[in-house]
Amino acid sequence: MFRPAIIKKLGEEELFNPGHPACHGCGFSITLRHVLKAAGKNTIFVVPAGCTSIVAGTMNKATFGVPFYHTAFAASAAVGSGIVEALSRRGRDDINVIVWAGDGATYDIGFATLSGAAERGHNILYICNDNEAYMNTGIQRSGGTPRGAWTTTTWEGKREAKKDLIRIMMSHNIPYIATATPAYPLDLYNKVKKALSIRGFKYLHVLNPCPPGWRIDTSLTIEVAKRAVLSGVWILLEYENGRLKLNPPSNTMLEKRRIPLGDYLKIQGRFKHLFKPENKWLLEKLKNDIDEMWNWVKEMLAK
């Protein structure tokens, strides 16, 4: 449970309406609520095909308390760029333009327009809703699916590593990149606020557990998101003007022992096969992926 003091800091205005069709325990619906609180009413959302397209609703049954555009899978960042240009022609620089796209629309199908908008430096906050698979169409693997994870297209466990999109976005020389999870709502809220205060293209990557896709109980969404951080699988960080910074509790994990990786993996049905003797090699590769990520972090912090 979140402490009342934290909830109060997030504000009382609700721009994510109740009664939406998200699954019970949906991680991204929790995240969206906090993002909208941080962004406020003066915001336009761009949403490509995905779970959020369904949750957003239509016409008088809209879940969002701000204007939003449904757009094609590959086009969200390009549509966001067009909105920014149109607003600029009208002399409006007081409206937040936020692209909210899943891992499929970010890592894979929509990466071309994401990269283009970042290279052009359009004044957009792009948020990747990463639930690590194409959940809306039946839990197929994406470039964001971690090594070893079960999906309906990797039923023996994905053999390839999760694409390192944070480092890819760093190569675009944009002013602000950050990661978050709904388990640390104030961290998420503050990062959205900070990103929106910066001109240019900003990228926020949020790990959002999906109970059906991750094979977890609907009551465990926040616990799983928390364990992702405490095990070192997901690092809370900011990259601003060429400098990397770790946020609590990730900032203590270079010296402090992380919780066992198994504490994160074993409560998710999508990883249960990794603990069979014949899959030990795949589990070791996943551990190596995590160690390599932390070695890179150490190198970056030492610069």
Short mmCIF file of C-alpha atoms in Angstrom, two decimals:
data_model
loop_
_atom_site.label_atom_id
_atom_site.label_comp_id
_atom_site.label_asym_id
_atom_site.label_seq_id
_atom_site.Cartn_x
_atom_site.Cartn_y
_atom_site.Cartn_z
CA MET A 1 0.00 0.00 0.00
CA PHE A 2 1.18 3.56 -0.75
CA ARG A 3 1.58 5.85 2.25
CA PRO A 4 -1.04 8.66 2.51
CA ALA A 5 1.73 11.28 2.44
CA ILE A 6 2.84 10.06 -0.99
CA ILE A 7 -0.70 10.03 -2.37
CA LYS A 8 -1.19 13.62 -1.18
CA LYS A 9 1.94 14.73 -3.05
CA LEU A 10 0.52 13.30 -6.27
CA GLY A 11 -2.43 15.71 -6.15
CA GLU A 12 -6.17 15.21 -5.95
CA GLU A 13 -7.22 15.96 -9.53
CA GLU A 14 -8.21 12.81 -11.43
CA LEU A 15 -7.85 12.83 -15.22
CA PHE A 16 -7.99 9.04 -15.65
CA ASN A 17 -11.63 8.18 -15.29
CA PRO A 18 -13.00 5.08 -13.50
CA GLY A 19 -14.98 2.36 -15.24
CA HIS A 20 -12.40 1.66 -17.96
CA PRO A 21 -11.92 -1.86 -19.39
CA ALA A 22 -8.32 -2.50 -18.29
CA CYS A 23 -7.61 -5.91 -16.75
CA HIS A 24 -7.69 -6.21 -12.98
CA GLY A 25 -4.26 -5.28 -11.62
CA CYS A 26 -3.18 -3.65 -14.90
CA GLY A 27 0.20 -1.99 -14.32
CA PHE A 28 -0.07 0.63 -17.02
CA SER A 29 -3.48 1.86 -15.84
CA ILE A 30 -1.87 2.72 -12.49
CA THR A 31 0.99 4.45 -14.29
CA LEU A 32 -1.36 6.39 -16.57
CA ARG A 33 -3.25 7.76 -13.57
CA HIS A 34 -0.02 9.20 -12.12
CA VAL A 35 1.21 10.49 -15.50
CA LEU A 36 -2.02 12.41 -16.05
CA LYS A 37 -1.87 13.87 -12.54
CA ALA A 38 1.63 15.16 -13.32
CA ALA A 39 0.81 16.45 -16.79
CA GLY A 40 -2.48 18.18 -15.97
CA LYS A 41 -5.36 19.20 -18.23
CA ASN A 42 -3.27 21.20 -20.69
CA THR A 43 -2.13 18.01 -22.40
CA ILE A 44 -2.71 16.13 -25.65
CA PHE A 45 -2.09 12.36 -25.70
CA VAL A 46 -1.16 10.33 -28.78
CA VAL A 47 -1.95 6.62 -28.46
CA PRO A 48 -1.04 4.03 -31.12
CA ALA A 49 -2.68 0.61 -31.44
CA GLY A 50 -2.39 -1.47 -28.27
CA CYS A 51 -4.04 -2.16 -24.94
CA THR A 52 -4.33 1.56 -24.24
CA SER A 53 -6.40 2.02 -27.41
CA ILE A 54 -9.05 -0.14 -25.79
CA VAL A 55 -8.71 1.36 -22.32
CA ALA A 56 -8.90 4.94 -23.69
CA GLY A 57 -12.46 4.36 -24.90
CA THR A 58 -14.30 6.39 -27.52
CA MET A 59 -16.37 9.58 -27.67
CA ASN A 60 -18.54 10.12 -24.58
CA LYS A 61 -17.06 7.06 -22.85
CA ALA A 62 -13.47 8.30 -22.93
CA THR A 63 -11.23 7.30 -20.03
CA PHE A 64 -8.84 10.22 -20.52
CA GLY A 65 -9.77 13.61 -19.11
CA VAL A 66 -7.65 15.27 -21.82
CA PRO A 67 -7.76 15.19 -25.64
CA PHE A 68 -6.20 12.10 -27.20
CA TYR A 69 -5.51 10.82 -30.69
CA HIS A 70 -5.80 7.17 -31.71
CA THR A 71 -3.19 6.48 -34.38
CA ALA A 72 -1.65 3.64 -36.37
CA PHE A 73 0.89 1.33 -34.77
CA ALA A 74 3.93 2.80 -36.51
CA ALA A 75 2.92 6.46 -36.57
CA SER A 76 2.65 7.74 -32.99
CA ALA A 77 5.85 9.80 -32.83
CA ALA A 78 5.19 11.23 -36.31
CA VAL A 79 1.66 12.21 -35.28
CA GLY A 80 3.08 13.80 -32.11
CA SER A 81 5.52 15.76 -34.26
CA GLY A 82 2.66 16.99 -36.45
CA ILE A 83 0.67 18.14 -33.43
CA VAL A 84 3.69 20.04 -32.07
CA GLU A 85 4.20 21.77 -35.43
CA ALA A 86 0.50 22.68 -35.68
CA LEU A 87 0.48 24.10 -32.16
CA SER A 88 3.63 26.09 -32.96
CA ARG A 89 1.95 27.65 -36.01
CA ARG A 90 -0.84 28.82 -33.70
CA GLY A 91 1.66 30.23 -31.21
CA ARG A 92 0.75 27.65 -28.58
CA ASP A 93 3.78 26.44 -26.62
CA ASP A 94 1.83 25.90 -23.40
CA ILE A 95 0.39 22.47 -24.24
CA ASN A 96 2.08 19.19 -23.32
CA VAL A 97 2.26 16.66 -26.15
CA ILE A 98 2.70 13.15 -24.80
CA VAL A 99 3.09 10.02 -26.90
CA TRP A 100 2.13 6.89 -24.95
CA ALA A 101 3.15 3.72 -26.79
CA GLY A 102 3.66 0.07 -25.86
CA ASP A 103 6.87 -1.89 -26.25
CA GLY A 104 5.71 -3.29 -29.61
CA ALA A 105 5.03 0.20 -30.94
CA THR A 106 8.32 1.46 -29.49
CA TYR A 107 10.97 -1.26 -29.82
CA ASP A 108 9.68 -2.66 -33.08
CA ILE A 109 6.88 -1.35 -35.30
CA GLY A 110 7.15 2.34 -34.41
CA PHE A 111 10.88 2.72 -33.88
CA ALA A 112 11.49 4.52 -37.19
CA THR A 113 9.16 7.40 -36.32
CA LEU A 114 10.42 7.44 -32.71
CA SER A 115 14.01 7.81 -33.90
CA GLY A 116 13.03 10.47 -36.42
CA ALA A 117 11.16 12.60 -33.89
CA ALA A 118 14.05 12.31 -31.44
CA GLU A 119 16.59 13.27 -34.11
CA ARG A 120 14.51 16.31 -35.03
CA GLY A 121 14.20 17.32 -31.39
CA HIS A 122 10.46 17.87 -31.39
CA ASN A 123 9.06 19.04 -28.07
CA ILE A 124 7.43 15.74 -27.13
CA LEU A 125 7.45 13.53 -24.06
CA TYR A 126 7.51 9.97 -25.40
CA ILE A 127 6.54 7.35 -22.80
CA CYS A 128 7.15 3.67 -23.49
CA ASN A 129 4.56 1.53 -21.70
CA ASP A 130 6.74 -1.58 -21.44
CA ASN A 131 4.85 -4.72 -20.45
CA GLU A 132 7.40 -6.77 -22.36
CA ALA A 133 5.19 -8.34 -25.07
CA TYR A 134 2.39 -7.65 -27.54
CA MET A 135 -0.28 -8.13 -24.88
CA ASN A 136 -3.31 -6.76 -26.74
CA THR A 137 -2.99 -9.25 -29.60
CA GLY A 138 -2.29 -12.40 -27.60
CA ILE A 139 1.03 -12.11 -25.67
CA GLN A 140 3.51 -12.43 -28.56
CA ARG A 141 7.20 -11.67 -28.00
CA SER A 142 8.55 -8.21 -28.81
CA GLY A 143 12.01 -6.68 -28.87
CA GLY A 144 11.27 -5.70 -25.26
CA THR A 145 10.63 -9.26 -24.08
CA PRO A 146 13.44 -10.36 -21.74
CA ARG A 147 15.51 -13.44 -22.39
CA GLY A 148 13.89 -16.59 -21.04
CA ALA A 149 10.33 -15.25 -20.87
CA TRP A 150 7.42 -17.37 -22.05
CA THR A 151 5.10 -15.84 -24.63
CA THR A 152 2.72 -17.49 -27.07
CA THR A 153 5.46 -17.27 -29.71
CA THR A 154 8.35 -18.25 -27.38
CA TRP A 155 6.71 -21.07 -25.46
CA GLU A 156 10.09 -22.57 -24.44
CA GLY A 157 11.41 -19.15 -23.40
CA LYS A 158 12.75 -16.34 -25.56
CA ARG A 159 16.33 -17.04 -26.63
CA GLU A 160 17.36 -13.46 -27.37
CA ALA A 161 18.15 -10.66 -24.91
CA LYS A 162 15.85 -7.67 -24.36
CA LYS A 163 16.83 -4.85 -26.69
CA ASP A 164 18.65 -2.08 -24.79
CA LEU A 165 16.48 0.82 -25.83
CA ILE A 166 17.84 3.17 -23.16
CA ARG A 167 21.30 3.12 -24.71
CA ILE A 168 19.80 3.42 -28.19
CA MET A 169 17.92 6.56 -27.14
CA MET A 170 21.06 7.96 -25.51
CA SER A 171 22.73 7.87 -28.93
CA HIS A 172 20.15 10.40 -30.16
CA ASN A 173 21.59 13.11 -27.86
CA ILE A 174 18.20 14.12 -26.47
CA PRO A 175 18.12 16.23 -23.29
CA TYR A 176 16.32 13.85 -20.93
CA ILE A 177 15.86 10.09 -20.55
CA ALA A 178 14.48 8.32 -17.49
CA THR A 179 13.04 5.01 -16.29
CA ALA A 180 10.24 4.36 -13.80
CA THR A 181 7.72 1.82 -12.48
CA PRO A 182 4.31 2.20 -10.79
CA ALA A 183 5.86 0.72 -7.62
CA TYR A 184 7.55 4.08 -6.97
CA PRO A 185 4.78 6.57 -7.81
CA LEU A 186 6.45 9.74 -6.53
CA ASP A 187 9.57 8.96 -8.55
CA LEU A 188 7.37 8.46 -11.62
CA TYR A 189 5.35 11.63 -10.97
CA ASN A 190 8.46 13.78 -10.45
CA LYS A 191 10.10 12.46 -13.61
CA VAL A 192 7.05 13.33 -15.70
CA LYS A 193 7.01 16.83 -14.18
CA LYS A 194 10.72 17.26 -14.85
CA ALA A 195 10.51 15.97 -18.41
CA LEU A 196 7.66 18.34 -19.25
CA SER A 197 9.68 21.28 -17.94
CA ILE A 198 12.44 20.61 -20.49
CA ARG A 199 12.23 21.74 -24.12
CA GLY A 200 12.95 19.19 -26.82
CA PHE A 201 12.41 15.46 -27.13
CA LYS A 202 12.22 13.52 -23.86
CA TYR A 203 11.99 9.76 -23.35
CA LEU A 204 10.49 8.01 -20.31
CA HIS A 205 10.55 4.21 -20.14
CA VAL A 206 8.16 2.61 -17.63
CA LEU A 207 8.11 -1.09 -16.72
CA ASN A 208 4.43 -2.02 -16.24
CA PRO A 209 3.61 -5.58 -15.10
CA CYS A 210 0.76 -7.29 -16.97
CA PRO A 211 -1.04 -9.95 -14.88
CA PRO A 212 -2.33 -12.04 -17.84
CA GLY A 213 0.92 -11.81 -19.82
CA TRP A 214 3.28 -12.23 -16.87
CA ARG A 215 1.14 -14.96 -15.30
CA ILE A 216 0.85 -13.24 -11.94
CA ASP A 217 -2.02 -12.79 -9.51
CA THR A 218 -3.78 -9.47 -9.99
CA SER A 219 -2.93 -8.47 -6.41
CA LEU A 220 0.83 -8.70 -7.08
CA THR A 221 1.31 -5.98 -9.71
CA ILE A 222 3.02 -3.46 -7.45
CA GLU A 223 4.99 -6.14 -5.59
CA VAL A 224 6.35 -7.55 -8.85
CA ALA A 225 7.27 -4.06 -10.09
CA LYS A 226 9.05 -3.41 -6.79
CA ARG A 227 10.97 -6.69 -6.98
CA ALA A 228 12.05 -5.87 -10.52
CA VAL A 229 13.91 -2.87 -9.08
CA LEU A 230 15.17 -4.51 -5.88
CA SER A 231 16.57 -7.48 -7.82
CA GLY A 232 18.39 -5.17 -10.23
CA VAL A 233 16.41 -6.31 -13.27
CA TRP A 234 15.02 -2.77 -13.70
CA ILE A 235 17.22 0.21 -12.86
CA LEU A 236 15.67 3.54 -11.89
CA LEU A 237 17.80 6.16 -13.61
CA GLU A 238 17.95 9.56 -15.28
CA TYR A 239 20.20 10.61 -18.13
CA GLU A 240 20.29 14.36 -18.45
CA ASN A 241 22.67 16.41 -20.59
CA GLY A 242 25.06 13.51 -20.97
CA ARG A 243 25.18 12.55 -17.28
CA LEU A 244 23.78 9.35 -15.78
CA LYS A 245 22.23 9.34 -12.31
CA LEU A 246 20.63 6.47 -10.37
CA ASN A 247 17.50 7.10 -8.32
CA PRO A 248 16.48 5.41 -5.03
CA PRO A 249 16.59 2.53 -4.38
CA SER A 250 18.75 1.70 -7.42
CA ASN A 251 21.38 4.20 -6.29
CA THR A 252 22.28 1.96 -3.32
CA MET A 253 22.68 -1.23 -5.35
CA LEU A 254 26.28 -0.71 -6.37
CA GLU A 255 27.26 -1.25 -2.73
CA LYS A 256 24.19 -2.95 -1.24
CA ARG A 257 23.29 -6.55 -2.03
CA ARG A 258 20.32 -6.97 -4.35
CA ILE A 259 17.54 -9.39 -3.50
CA PRO A 260 17.92 -12.79 -5.24
CA LEU A 261 16.85 -12.80 -8.86
CA GLY A 262 14.65 -15.80 -8.09
CA ASP A 263 12.52 -13.65 -5.78
CA TYR A 264 11.46 -11.72 -8.89
CA LEU A 265 11.26 -14.57 -11.37
CA LYS A 266 9.54 -17.28 -9.33
CA ILE A 267 6.32 -15.35 -8.71
CA GLN A 268 5.79 -15.00 -12.48
CA GLY A 269 4.42 -17.93 -14.43
CA ARG A 270 6.18 -16.74 -17.58
CA PHE A 271 9.55 -17.71 -16.04
CA LYS A 272 8.65 -20.97 -14.27
CA HIS A 273 10.33 -23.15 -16.91
CA LEU A 274 13.70 -21.49 -16.23
CA PHE A 275 14.02 -23.46 -12.99
CA LYS A 276 13.98 -26.83 -14.73
CA PRO A 277 17.45 -28.44 -14.96
CA GLU A 278 17.44 -28.44 -18.77
CA ASN A 279 16.95 -24.66 -18.84
CA LYS A 280 19.74 -23.71 -16.43
CA TRP A 281 21.78 -22.36 -19.36
CA LEU A 282 18.99 -19.95 -20.28
CA LEU A 283 18.68 -18.69 -16.72
CA GLU A 284 22.44 -18.11 -16.64
CA LYS A 285 22.24 -16.08 -19.84
CA LEU A 286 19.51 -13.93 -18.28
CA LYS A 287 21.72 -13.36 -15.23
CA ASN A 288 24.58 -12.39 -17.53
CA ASP A 289 22.33 -9.86 -19.28
CA ILE A 290 21.61 -8.20 -15.92
CA ASP A 291 25.27 -8.24 -14.85
CA GLU A 292 26.33 -6.71 -18.17
CA MET A 293 23.78 -3.92 -17.70
CA TRP A 294 25.12 -3.13 -14.23
CA ASN A 295 28.74 -3.19 -15.47
CA TRP A 296 27.76 -0.58 -18.06
CA VAL A 297 26.13 1.54 -15.34
CA LYS A 298 29.32 1.44 -13.28
CA GLU A 299 31.35 2.54 -16.28
CA MET A 300 28.97 5.41 -17.00
CA LEU A 301 28.97 6.63 -13.41
CA ALA A 302 32.76 6.54 -13.32
CA LYS A 303 33.08 8.95 -16.25
#
